[in-house]
Coordinates of C-alpha atoms and ligand atoms in Angstrom, one line a residue:
M1318 CA 6.4 -28.8 -50.2
D1319 CA 4.5 -28.3 -47.0
S1320 CA 1.0 -27.0 -46.7
M1321 CA 1.7 -23.4 -45.8
T1322 CA -1.0 -21.1 -47.0
N1323 CA 0.5 -18.3 -49.0
H1324 CA -1.1 -15.0 -48.0
E1325 CA 2.4 -13.5 -48.0
A1326 CA 3.0 -10.5 -50.2
V1327 CA 6.0 -10.3 -52.4
L1328 CA 7.5 -7.1 -53.9
V1329 CA 9.4 -7.4 -57.2
V1330 CA 11.9 -4.7 -58.0
D1331 CA 13.1 -4.8 -61.7
D1332 CA 13.7 -2.0 -64.2
D1333 CA 13.2 -4.4 -67.2
P1334 CA 9.4 -4.5 -67.8
Q1335 CA 9.6 -7.8 -69.6
A1336 CA 11.6 -9.5 -66.9
S1337 CA 9.4 -7.9 -64.2
L1338 CA 6.2 -9.2 -65.7
M1339 CA 7.7 -12.7 -66.0
M1340 CA 8.8 -12.7 -62.4
T1341 CA 5.5 -11.4 -61.2
E1342 CA 3.7 -14.2 -63.0
L1343 CA 6.0 -16.8 -61.6
V1344 CA 5.6 -15.5 -58.0
I1345 CA 1.8 -15.6 -58.4
S1346 CA 2.0 -19.1 -59.9
C1347 CA 3.8 -20.1 -56.7
G1348 CA 0.7 -19.0 -54.8
F1349 CA 1.9 -15.6 -53.4
Q1350 CA 0.4 -12.2 -53.7
C1351 CA 2.7 -10.0 -55.8
M1352 CA 3.4 -6.4 -56.7
A1353 CA 6.1 -5.0 -59.0
V1354 CA 7.9 -1.7 -59.1
N1355 CA 10.6 -0.6 -61.6
C1356 CA 13.1 1.4 -59.4
K1357 CA 14.6 1.8 -56.0
D1358 CA 12.6 5.0 -55.2
A1359 CA 9.3 3.4 -56.1
A1360 CA 10.3 0.4 -53.9
M1361 CA 11.0 2.6 -50.9
G1362 CA 7.8 4.6 -51.5
I1363 CA 5.6 1.5 -51.5
I1364 CA 7.3 -0.2 -48.6
E1365 CA 6.6 2.8 -46.4
K1366 CA 2.9 2.5 -47.1
Q1367 CA 2.4 -1.2 -47.4
H1368 CA 3.5 -4.4 -45.7
F1369 CA 5.5 -7.0 -47.6
D1370 CA 6.9 -10.3 -46.5
I1371 CA 9.7 -10.6 -49.0
V1372 CA 11.5 -8.4 -51.6
I1373 CA 12.9 -9.9 -54.8
A1374 CA 15.2 -7.4 -56.5
D1375 CA 17.0 -7.7 -59.9
I1376 CA 20.4 -6.2 -59.2
E1377 CA 22.9 -5.3 -61.9
T1378 CA 25.7 -3.7 -60.0
M1379 CA 27.3 -4.0 -56.6
E1380 CA 26.3 -0.4 -55.8
S1381 CA 22.6 -1.3 -56.3
L1382 CA 23.0 -3.7 -53.2
H1383 CA 22.4 -0.5 -51.1
L1384 CA 18.8 -1.1 -51.8
I1385 CA 18.9 -3.8 -49.1
S1386 CA 20.1 -1.6 -46.3
D1387 CA 17.8 1.3 -47.4
V1388 CA 14.7 -0.9 -47.4
R1389 CA 15.7 -2.3 -44.0
K1390 CA 15.7 1.2 -42.5
I1391 CA 12.0 1.1 -43.1
Q1392 CA 11.2 -2.5 -42.3
S1393 CA 14.1 -3.9 -40.4
D1394 CA 13.4 -7.7 -40.7
I1395 CA 12.1 -8.0 -44.3
P1396 CA 13.7 -10.9 -46.2
F1397 CA 15.5 -9.9 -49.3
V1398 CA 16.3 -12.1 -52.4
V1399 CA 18.7 -10.8 -55.0
V1400 CA 18.3 -11.9 -58.6
T1401 CA 21.0 -11.2 -61.1
G1402 CA 22.2 -12.3 -64.5
Y1403 CA 25.6 -10.7 -64.0
D1404 CA 27.1 -13.6 -62.2
D1405 CA 30.7 -12.5 -63.0
D1406 CA 30.4 -9.4 -60.9
F1407 CA 28.9 -11.1 -57.8
T1408 CA 29.8 -13.9 -55.5
Y1409 CA 27.4 -15.6 -53.1
E1410 CA 29.4 -14.2 -50.2
S1411 CA 29.3 -10.6 -51.4
I1412 CA 25.5 -10.7 -51.7
I1413 CA 24.9 -12.4 -48.3
T1414 CA 27.4 -9.9 -46.7
A1415 CA 25.3 -7.1 -48.1
G1416 CA 22.4 -8.5 -46.1
A1417 CA 20.4 -10.6 -48.6
N1418 CA 18.8 -13.8 -47.5
D1419 CA 19.4 -15.6 -50.8
F1420 CA 20.7 -15.2 -54.3
I1421 CA 19.1 -16.5 -57.6
K1422 CA 21.1 -16.6 -60.8
K1423 CA 19.4 -16.1 -64.1
P1424 CA 18.2 -18.2 -65.7
F1425 CA 16.3 -20.1 -63.0
T1426 CA 13.5 -22.5 -62.9
T1427 CA 10.1 -22.0 -61.2
T1428 CA 11.0 -24.9 -58.8
E1429 CA 14.1 -23.1 -57.8
L1430 CA 12.3 -19.8 -57.1
N1431 CA 9.5 -21.6 -55.4
S1432 CA 11.7 -23.6 -53.0
K1433 CA 13.8 -20.5 -52.1
L1434 CA 10.7 -18.4 -51.3
Y1435 CA 9.2 -21.2 -49.2
R1436 CA 12.4 -21.7 -47.3
I1437 CA 12.8 -18.0 -46.5
L1438 CA 9.2 -17.6 -45.4
K1439 CA 9.3 -20.7 -43.3
E1440 CA 12.4 -19.4 -41.5
R1441 CA 10.6 -16.1 -41.0
R1442 CA 7.6 -17.8 -39.5
L1443 CA 9.8 -19.9 -37.2
A1444 CA 11.6 -16.7 -36.1
F1445 CA 8.3 -15.0 -35.5
D1446 CA 6.9 -18.0 -33.5
N1447 CA 10.1 -18.1 -31.4
S1448 CA 9.9 -14.4 -30.6
Q1449 CA 6.2 -14.9 -29.6
L1450 CA 7.2 -17.8 -27.3
L1451 CA 10.0 -15.7 -25.9
A1452 CA 7.7 -12.8 -25.2
K1453 CA 5.2 -15.2 -23.6
Q1454 CA 8.0 -16.6 -21.4
I1455 CA 9.2 -13.2 -20.4
A1456 CA 5.6 -12.1 -19.5
S1457 CA 5.1 -15.3 -17.5
N1458 CA 8.4 -14.8 -15.7
K1459 CA 7.4 -11.2 -14.9
K1460 CA 4.1 -12.5 -13.5
I1461 CA 5.8 -15.0 -11.3
S1462 CA 8.3 -12.4 -10.0
N1463 CA 5.4 -9.9 -9.4
L1464 CA 3.6 -12.6 -7.5
L1465 CA 6.5 -13.3 -5.3
E1466 CA 7.1 -9.6 -4.7
I1467 CA 3.4 -9.2 -3.8
A1468 CA 3.5 -12.2 -1.5
L1469 CA 6.5 -10.7 0.3
D1470 CA 4.9 -7.3 0.6
L1471 CA 1.6 -8.7 1.9
T1472 CA 3.2 -11.0 4.5
A1473 CA 5.4 -8.1 5.7
E1474 CA 2.4 -5.9 6.3
V1475 CA 0.9 -6.6 9.7
E1476 CA -1.1 -3.4 10.1
F1477 CA -4.7 -4.2 9.2
A1478 CA -5.3 -0.6 8.2
N1479 CA -2.4 -0.6 5.7
L1480 CA -3.2 -4.1 4.4
F1481 CA -6.5 -3.2 2.7
P1482 CA -5.1 -0.4 0.4
L1483 CA -2.0 -2.5 -0.2
I1484 CA -3.9 -5.5 -1.5
I1485 CA -6.3 -3.4 -3.5
S1486 CA -3.5 -1.4 -5.3
R1487 CA -1.3 -4.4 -6.0
V1488 CA -4.1 -6.5 -7.3
T1489 CA -5.4 -3.7 -9.5
E1490 CA -1.9 -3.3 -11.0
I1491 CA -1.0 -7.0 -11.5
M1492 CA -4.5 -7.9 -12.9
N1493 CA -4.4 -4.9 -15.1
A1494 CA -7.9 -3.9 -14.0
E1495 CA -9.7 -0.6 -13.4
R1496 CA -10.8 -1.3 -9.8
T1497 CA -10.5 -3.9 -7.1
S1498 CA -12.6 -4.4 -4.0
L1499 CA -11.7 -6.5 -1.0
Y1500 CA -14.5 -7.6 1.3
L1501 CA -14.1 -9.4 4.6
I1502 CA -16.8 -11.8 5.6
D1503 CA -18.4 -11.4 9.0
W1504 CA -20.4 -14.6 9.4
D1505 CA -21.7 -13.5 12.8
R1506 CA -23.3 -10.3 11.4
N1507 CA -24.1 -12.1 8.1
E1508 CA -22.5 -9.4 6.1
I1509 CA -19.4 -8.6 4.0
W1510 CA -17.7 -5.3 4.6
T1511 CA -14.8 -3.2 3.3
T1512 CA -13.0 -0.2 4.6
V1513 CA -11.4 1.1 1.4
A1514 CA -12.6 -0.3 -1.8
E1515 CA -10.9 2.2 -4.2
K1516 CA -12.9 5.4 -4.3
I1517 CA -15.4 4.0 -1.7
E1518 CA -14.8 4.8 1.9
Y1519 CA -16.9 2.2 3.8
F1520 CA -19.4 -0.2 2.6
S1521 CA -21.2 -3.3 3.8
L1522 CA -23.6 -5.7 2.2
P1523 CA -25.7 -8.6 3.5
I1524 CA -24.2 -12.0 2.5
G1525 CA -25.9 -13.0 -0.7
E1526 CA -26.3 -9.5 -2.2
G1527 CA -24.3 -8.2 -5.1
I1528 CA -21.6 -10.2 -6.9
S1529 CA -19.3 -10.2 -3.8
G1530 CA -22.2 -11.2 -1.6
F1531 CA -23.0 -14.0 -3.9
V1532 CA -19.4 -15.3 -4.0
A1533 CA -19.3 -15.0 -0.2
K1534 CA -22.5 -17.1 0.1
T1535 CA -21.7 -19.8 -2.5
G1536 CA -17.9 -19.9 -2.6
E1537 CA -18.1 -20.0 -6.4
T1538 CA -15.9 -17.9 -8.6
V1539 CA -17.8 -15.4 -10.9
N1540 CA -16.2 -14.4 -14.2
T1541 CA -18.5 -12.3 -16.3
A1542 CA -18.2 -10.3 -19.5
D1543 CA -21.0 -7.9 -18.3
A1544 CA -21.9 -7.5 -14.7
W1545 CA -25.2 -5.8 -15.6
E1546 CA -26.5 -9.1 -17.0
L1547 CA -26.2 -10.9 -13.7
P1548 CA -29.5 -11.0 -11.7
Y1549 CA -27.7 -10.4 -8.4
F1550 CA -25.7 -7.4 -9.6
K1551 CA -26.8 -4.1 -8.0
R1552 CA -26.9 -1.6 -10.8
E1553 CA -27.9 1.3 -8.5
F1554 CA -24.5 1.2 -7.0
D1555 CA -22.9 2.0 -10.4
L1556 CA -25.5 4.6 -11.1
Q1557 CA -24.8 6.4 -7.8
Q1558 CA -21.1 6.5 -8.6
N1559 CA -21.5 7.3 -12.2
F1560 CA -19.5 4.1 -13.0
R1561 CA -20.0 1.2 -15.4
T1562 CA -19.0 -2.2 -14.1
K1563 CA -18.4 -4.4 -17.1
T1564 CA -16.1 -7.3 -16.8
V1565 CA -15.8 -8.8 -13.3
L1566 CA -13.6 -11.6 -11.9
C1567 CA -14.7 -12.3 -8.3
M1568 CA -13.5 -15.1 -6.1
P1569 CA -13.5 -16.3 -2.5
I1570 CA -10.4 -16.1 -0.3
N1571 CA -10.2 -19.2 1.9
N1572 CA -7.9 -19.7 4.9
R1573 CA -5.7 -22.7 5.4
S1574 CA -8.5 -24.7 7.0
G1575 CA -10.8 -24.0 4.0
G1576 CA -13.0 -21.4 5.8
R1577 CA -14.1 -18.5 3.6
I1578 CA -12.8 -15.3 5.1
A1579 CA -13.0 -12.7 2.3
V1580 CA -13.9 -12.0 -1.3
I1581 CA -11.7 -10.3 -3.9
Q1582 CA -13.4 -8.6 -6.8
V1583 CA -11.5 -7.3 -9.9
I1584 CA -13.4 -4.9 -12.1
N1585 CA -13.0 -3.9 -15.8
K1586 CA -10.1 -5.5 -17.4
Q1587 CA -8.0 -2.8 -19.0
G1588 CA -7.6 -2.8 -22.8
G1589 CA -10.9 -4.7 -23.4
G1590 CA -11.6 -8.4 -23.4
V1591 CA -12.7 -10.6 -20.6
F1592 CA -10.7 -12.1 -17.7
N1593 CA -9.3 -15.3 -19.1
D1594 CA -8.0 -18.6 -17.5
D1595 CA -4.6 -17.0 -17.0
D1596 CA -6.2 -14.2 -15.0
E1597 CA -8.2 -16.6 -12.9
N1598 CA -5.1 -18.7 -12.1
L1599 CA -3.2 -15.6 -11.2
L1600 CA -5.9 -14.2 -8.9
K1601 CA -6.2 -17.7 -7.3
S1602 CA -2.5 -17.6 -6.5
L1603 CA -2.9 -14.1 -5.1
A1604 CA -5.9 -15.2 -3.1
S1605 CA -3.9 -17.7 -1.1
Q1606 CA -1.3 -15.0 -0.3
M1607 CA -4.0 -12.6 0.7
A1608 CA -5.6 -15.2 3.1
I1609 CA -2.3 -15.6 4.9
A1610 CA -1.8 -11.8 5.1
I1611 CA -5.3 -11.1 6.3
E1612 CA -5.2 -13.8 9.0
N1613 CA -1.8 -12.6 10.2
A1614 CA -3.0 -9.0 10.4
Q1615 CA -6.2 -10.2 12.2
L1616 CA -4.2 -12.2 14.7
I1617 CA -1.8 -9.3 15.4
D1618 CA -4.8 -6.9 15.7
E1619 CA -6.3 -9.3 18.3
L1620 CA -3.0 -9.5 20.2
K1621 CA -2.7 -5.7 20.2
L1622 CA -6.3 -5.3 21.4
S1623 CA -5.7 -7.9 24.2
F1624 CA -2.4 -6.2 25.2
E1625 CA -4.0 -2.8 25.2
S1626 CA -7.0 -3.8 27.2
S1627 CA -4.8 -5.5 29.8
M1628 CA -2.7 -2.3 30.1
R1629 CA -5.9 -0.2 30.4
T1630 CA -7.3 -2.5 33.0
L1631 CA -4.1 -2.5 35.0
S1632 CA -3.9 1.3 34.9
A1633 CA -7.5 1.7 35.9
T1634 CA -7.0 -0.7 38.8
V1635 CA -4.3 1.5 40.3
D1636 CA -6.3 4.7 39.8
A1637 CA -9.3 3.0 41.4
R1638 CA -7.5 2.5 44.7
H1639 CA -8.5 6.0 45.4
H1640 CA -11.8 7.5 44.3
L1641 CA -10.3 10.9 43.5
T1642 CA -7.8 9.5 41.1
A1643 CA -10.2 7.6 38.9
G1644 CA -9.4 8.2 35.2
H1645 CA -6.1 10.0 36.1
S1646 CA -3.8 7.8 34.1
E1647 CA -6.1 7.7 31.1
R1648 CA -6.3 11.5 31.0
V1649 CA -2.5 11.9 31.5
M1650 CA -2.2 9.6 28.5
E1651 CA -4.6 11.6 26.4
Y1652 CA -3.1 15.0 27.3
S1653 CA 0.4 13.6 26.6
L1654 CA -0.6 12.3 23.2
M1655 CA -2.2 15.7 22.4
I1656 CA 1.1 17.4 23.3
A1657 CA 3.1 14.9 21.3
R1658 CA 1.0 15.4 18.2
S1659 CA 1.2 19.2 18.5
M1660 CA 5.0 18.8 18.8
G1661 CA 5.1 16.7 15.6
I1662 CA 6.3 13.6 17.4
G1663 CA 6.0 10.4 15.2
P1664 CA 3.7 7.4 15.7
E1665 CA 6.4 5.1 17.2
E1666 CA 7.2 7.6 20.1
R1667 CA 3.5 8.2 20.5
E1668 CA 3.0 4.5 21.2
L1669 CA 5.7 4.8 23.9
I1670 CA 3.9 7.8 25.4
K1671 CA 0.5 6.0 25.3
Y1672 CA 1.7 3.0 27.4
A1673 CA 4.0 5.0 29.7
G1674 CA 1.1 7.4 30.3
L1675 CA -1.3 4.6 31.1
L1676 CA 1.2 2.9 33.4
H1677 CA 3.2 5.8 35.0
D1678 CA 1.6 5.5 38.4
I1679 CA 1.4 1.7 38.5
G1680 CA 4.1 1.8 41.3
K1681 CA 1.3 3.1 43.6
I1682 CA 0.1 -0.5 43.8
G1683 CA 2.8 -0.8 46.4
T1684 CA 2.1 2.4 48.3
K1685 CA 0.6 1.8 51.8
D1686 CA -3.1 2.6 52.2
A1687 CA -2.3 4.9 55.1
V1688 CA -0.4 7.1 52.8
L1689 CA -2.2 6.6 49.5
L1690 CA -5.6 7.2 51.1
K1691 CA -4.6 9.9 53.6
S1692 CA -6.6 13.1 53.6
G1693 CA -4.4 16.1 54.3
Q1694 CA -0.8 17.1 54.0
F1695 CA 1.9 14.4 54.1
T1696 CA 4.6 14.2 56.8
A1697 CA 8.2 14.0 55.4
V1698 CA 8.2 10.2 55.9
E1699 CA 4.9 9.8 54.2
R1700 CA 6.1 12.0 51.3
M1701 CA 9.1 9.7 50.9
E1702 CA 6.8 6.7 50.9
M1703 CA 4.6 8.4 48.3
E1704 CA 7.6 9.3 46.1
L1705 CA 8.8 5.7 46.1
H1706 CA 6.0 5.0 43.6
A1707 CA 8.2 6.2 40.7
V1708 CA 10.9 3.6 41.4
R1709 CA 8.2 1.0 42.0
T1710 CA 6.7 1.8 38.6
K1711 CA 10.1 0.9 37.1
E1712 CA 10.4 -2.3 39.1
I1713 CA 6.9 -3.5 38.2
L1714 CA 7.2 -2.7 34.5
D1715 CA 10.7 -4.2 34.2
N1716 CA 8.9 -7.5 34.9
F1717 CA 6.6 -7.1 31.9
H1718 CA 7.5 -8.3 28.5
F1719 CA 7.3 -5.3 26.2
S1720 CA 7.9 -5.6 22.5
K1721 CA 11.2 -4.2 21.3
A1722 CA 9.4 -1.1 20.1
L1723 CA 8.0 -0.5 23.6
S1724 CA 11.1 -1.5 25.6
Q1725 CA 11.6 2.2 26.8
V1726 CA 8.2 2.3 28.5
P1727 CA 9.5 1.4 32.0
F1728 CA 12.2 4.0 31.9
I1729 CA 10.0 6.7 30.6
A1730 CA 7.1 5.9 32.9
S1731 CA 9.3 5.9 36.0
H1732 CA 10.7 9.4 35.2
H1733 CA 7.4 11.4 35.1
H1734 CA 8.3 13.2 38.4
E1735 CA 11.7 14.4 37.1
R1736 CA 12.0 18.2 36.9
F1737 CA 13.7 20.1 34.1
D1738 CA 16.0 21.9 36.5
G1739 CA 17.2 18.6 38.0
S1740 CA 15.4 18.8 41.3
G1741 CA 12.8 16.0 40.7
Y1742 CA 12.8 12.4 41.5
P1743 CA 13.7 9.5 41.5
D1744 CA 17.1 10.2 39.7
R1745 CA 17.3 14.0 39.7
L1746 CA 17.8 13.9 35.9
R1747 CA 18.1 17.3 34.3
G1748 CA 17.1 18.9 31.0
E1749 CA 17.4 16.7 28.0
D1750 CA 18.8 13.8 30.1
I1751 CA 15.1 13.3 31.0
P1752 CA 13.6 11.4 28.0
L1753 CA 11.3 13.8 26.0
C1754 CA 8.4 11.4 26.5
A1755 CA 8.9 11.7 30.2
R1756 CA 9.1 15.5 30.0
I1757 CA 5.7 15.4 28.3
L1758 CA 4.2 13.1 30.9
A1759 CA 5.4 15.5 33.6
V1760 CA 3.4 18.4 32.3
A1761 CA 0.3 16.3 31.6
D1762 CA 0.5 14.7 35.1
V1763 CA 0.8 18.0 37.0
F1764 CA -2.0 19.5 34.9
D1765 CA -4.3 16.6 35.7
A1766 CA -3.5 16.8 39.4
L1767 CA -4.2 20.5 39.5
T1768 CA -7.4 20.3 37.6
S1769 CA -8.8 17.3 39.6
A1770 CA -10.1 17.2 43.1
R1771 CA -7.5 15.8 45.6
D1772 CA -7.7 15.1 49.2
Y1773 CA -4.7 17.2 50.0
P1774 CA -4.7 20.9 49.6
K1775 CA -3.1 22.4 46.5
Y1776 CA -0.6 25.0 47.2
T1777 CA 1.9 27.3 45.7
E1778 CA 5.0 28.6 47.4
T1779 CA 3.0 31.5 48.8
E1780 CA -0.6 30.3 49.3
T1781 CA -2.5 27.2 50.4
M1782 CA -5.6 26.5 48.3
S1783 CA -8.6 24.2 48.5
Y1784 CA -9.0 20.5 47.7
D1785 CA -11.1 21.4 44.7
P1786 CA -9.9 21.6 41.1
M1787 CA -7.8 24.7 40.8
P1788 CA -9.3 27.5 38.7
L1789 CA -7.9 27.2 35.2
P1790 CA -6.4 30.6 34.8
K1791 CA -4.2 29.8 37.9
V1792 CA -3.3 26.4 36.4
L1793 CA -2.2 28.1 33.2
R1794 CA -0.1 30.6 35.2
I1795 CA 1.6 27.6 37.0
L1796 CA 2.4 26.0 33.7
E1797 CA 3.8 29.2 32.3
S1798 CA 5.9 30.0 35.4
G1799 CA 7.1 26.4 35.7
A1800 CA 8.5 26.4 32.1
G1801 CA 12.3 26.2 32.3
N1802 CA 12.4 25.1 35.9
Q1803 CA 9.8 22.4 36.6
F1804 CA 8.9 21.8 32.9
D1805 CA 10.6 21.6 29.6
P1806 CA 9.7 25.1 28.2
A1807 CA 9.0 23.6 24.7
V1808 CA 6.6 21.0 26.1
A1809 CA 4.8 23.6 28.4
A1810 CA 4.4 25.9 25.4
A1811 CA 3.0 23.0 23.2
F1812 CA 0.6 22.1 25.9
L1813 CA -0.6 25.7 26.3
G1814 CA -1.0 25.8 22.5
C1815 CA -3.4 22.9 22.5
M1816 CA -5.2 23.8 25.7
A1817 CA -8.5 24.6 24.1
D1818 CA -8.6 21.0 22.5
V1819 CA -7.6 19.5 25.9
L1820 CA -10.4 21.2 27.7
L1821 CA -13.0 20.5 25.0
K1822 CA -12.1 16.8 25.0
Y1823 CA -13.3 16.4 28.6
R1824 CA -15.9 19.2 28.6
G1825 CA -19.0 18.0 30.5
E1826 CA -17.2 14.9 31.7
H1827 CA -14.1 15.6 33.8
F1828 CA -14.5 19.4 33.4
P1829 CA -17.7 21.2 34.2
P1830 CA -18.8 23.0 31.0
A1831 CA -18.6 26.5 32.6
Y1832 CA -15.0 25.8 33.7
V1833 CA -14.1 25.0 30.1
D1834 CA -16.0 27.8 28.4
E1835 CA -14.7 30.6 30.6
T1836 CA -11.1 29.5 30.1
I1837 CA -11.5 29.2 26.4
K1838 CA -12.8 32.8 26.3
I1839 CA -9.7 33.9 28.2
L1840 CA -7.5 31.9 25.9
R1841 CA -9.1 33.4 22.8
R1842 CA -8.7 36.9 24.2
A1843 CA -5.0 36.2 24.9
Ligands
FE2_2154 FE1 3.1 9.9 39.9
FE2_2155 FE1 0.3 10.6 38.0

């Protein structure tokens, strides 16, 4: 016999008090705990209230074998041993078919009983261990597949602003924690910072302060059962937020060359207990995925910044050829974006508008000085030369490499002088044949020309006006009357709708305050 410890409880069911007592004594002598009842109902009643590891029932008739299935309705996996003296009525097969694990014929010996109980309980333990192992294996498979899924999600996210909340929510979930914070290390400023630690908007700390600051400084992993016991933990932070930081697992995030770039901190393991070795290993695997994702996003951010600053510089260079057009392209871009937002245009198209707005007049690089810098009305030839800038914009921009998402920029930018009624240039496009983004640029472009000083007189069909910015009420009338012929009426209406915001954006800069305030009063009255 092996050395199993017998804490298992056995329930004896027998209606013969004498036999029941004998069986109970035998079971106890085999080293088990034992309880006896004298009928089926009593057996059912006690099993509902108490746990047993095995039932030994004295059965006299085939009908009584129902006890097995009835008991299993309460405890589905409980082993069952049938004892009977009526061996003529039963076969081993009939009893096993009824669901019993074994069969003991009276009379029997202690050794026989003992060996049968041990065998059944040993099988039960093995089955239990197997199911535990299986559950562990399933949990570990789930962790691996979660990890792979997170790795894919993280590397697919290149927007820095989205990456922070993505990492935080996925780590909180997979680590089964209450909160997660992600800090980036800024070695130049000697601080760690975060944009969205869950429920905290922006936060920075000197390197060395707090748990994350300590990990940033030392590169060591901190795994504690109670953060409040660490000398470098800042309790005031918890007190301010009415939060209790208890268990913490905090580790550095290193890049491929081993440089520390960030710190991940997981707070309060759900369901109690401390973060164990499995948790540490899991977070370590996640940390290397996070490092790749953070570095990718940083790289793309830098590329975008460098692209955008090149575009802005280029656009400003063109505007700077003439002192009166300084800032024109930037303002056209801003006005166009305001129109786009008020029309509910999505972020992808707004990116197109942004770069098409900045670059719409880049073709003026090729316009002769004599025309570009001329003060006064153009001759017909000069006007043709001036109008060529739209085609030149396309030619220049076609030589740029734009990403797929921005590939429409040259087409849009070069059509900012098309008119809704088809009388514009360079292609005399009409109505919705003109890309919506270009219809927006057209309104913004005319508005900026009218509201800026120019060295040619502004005029309408009936009157010639001064070189100065046109009075705003008149500009508004031009926009209104141009809707449907020069401008897309929906775009003109959207622009008029956000006019107050447009004016306030440049109040005191491009627009004199009085110019803005008077118009806003008029707009409010209307
Ligand atoms: Fe233009
Ligand atoms: Fe322009």
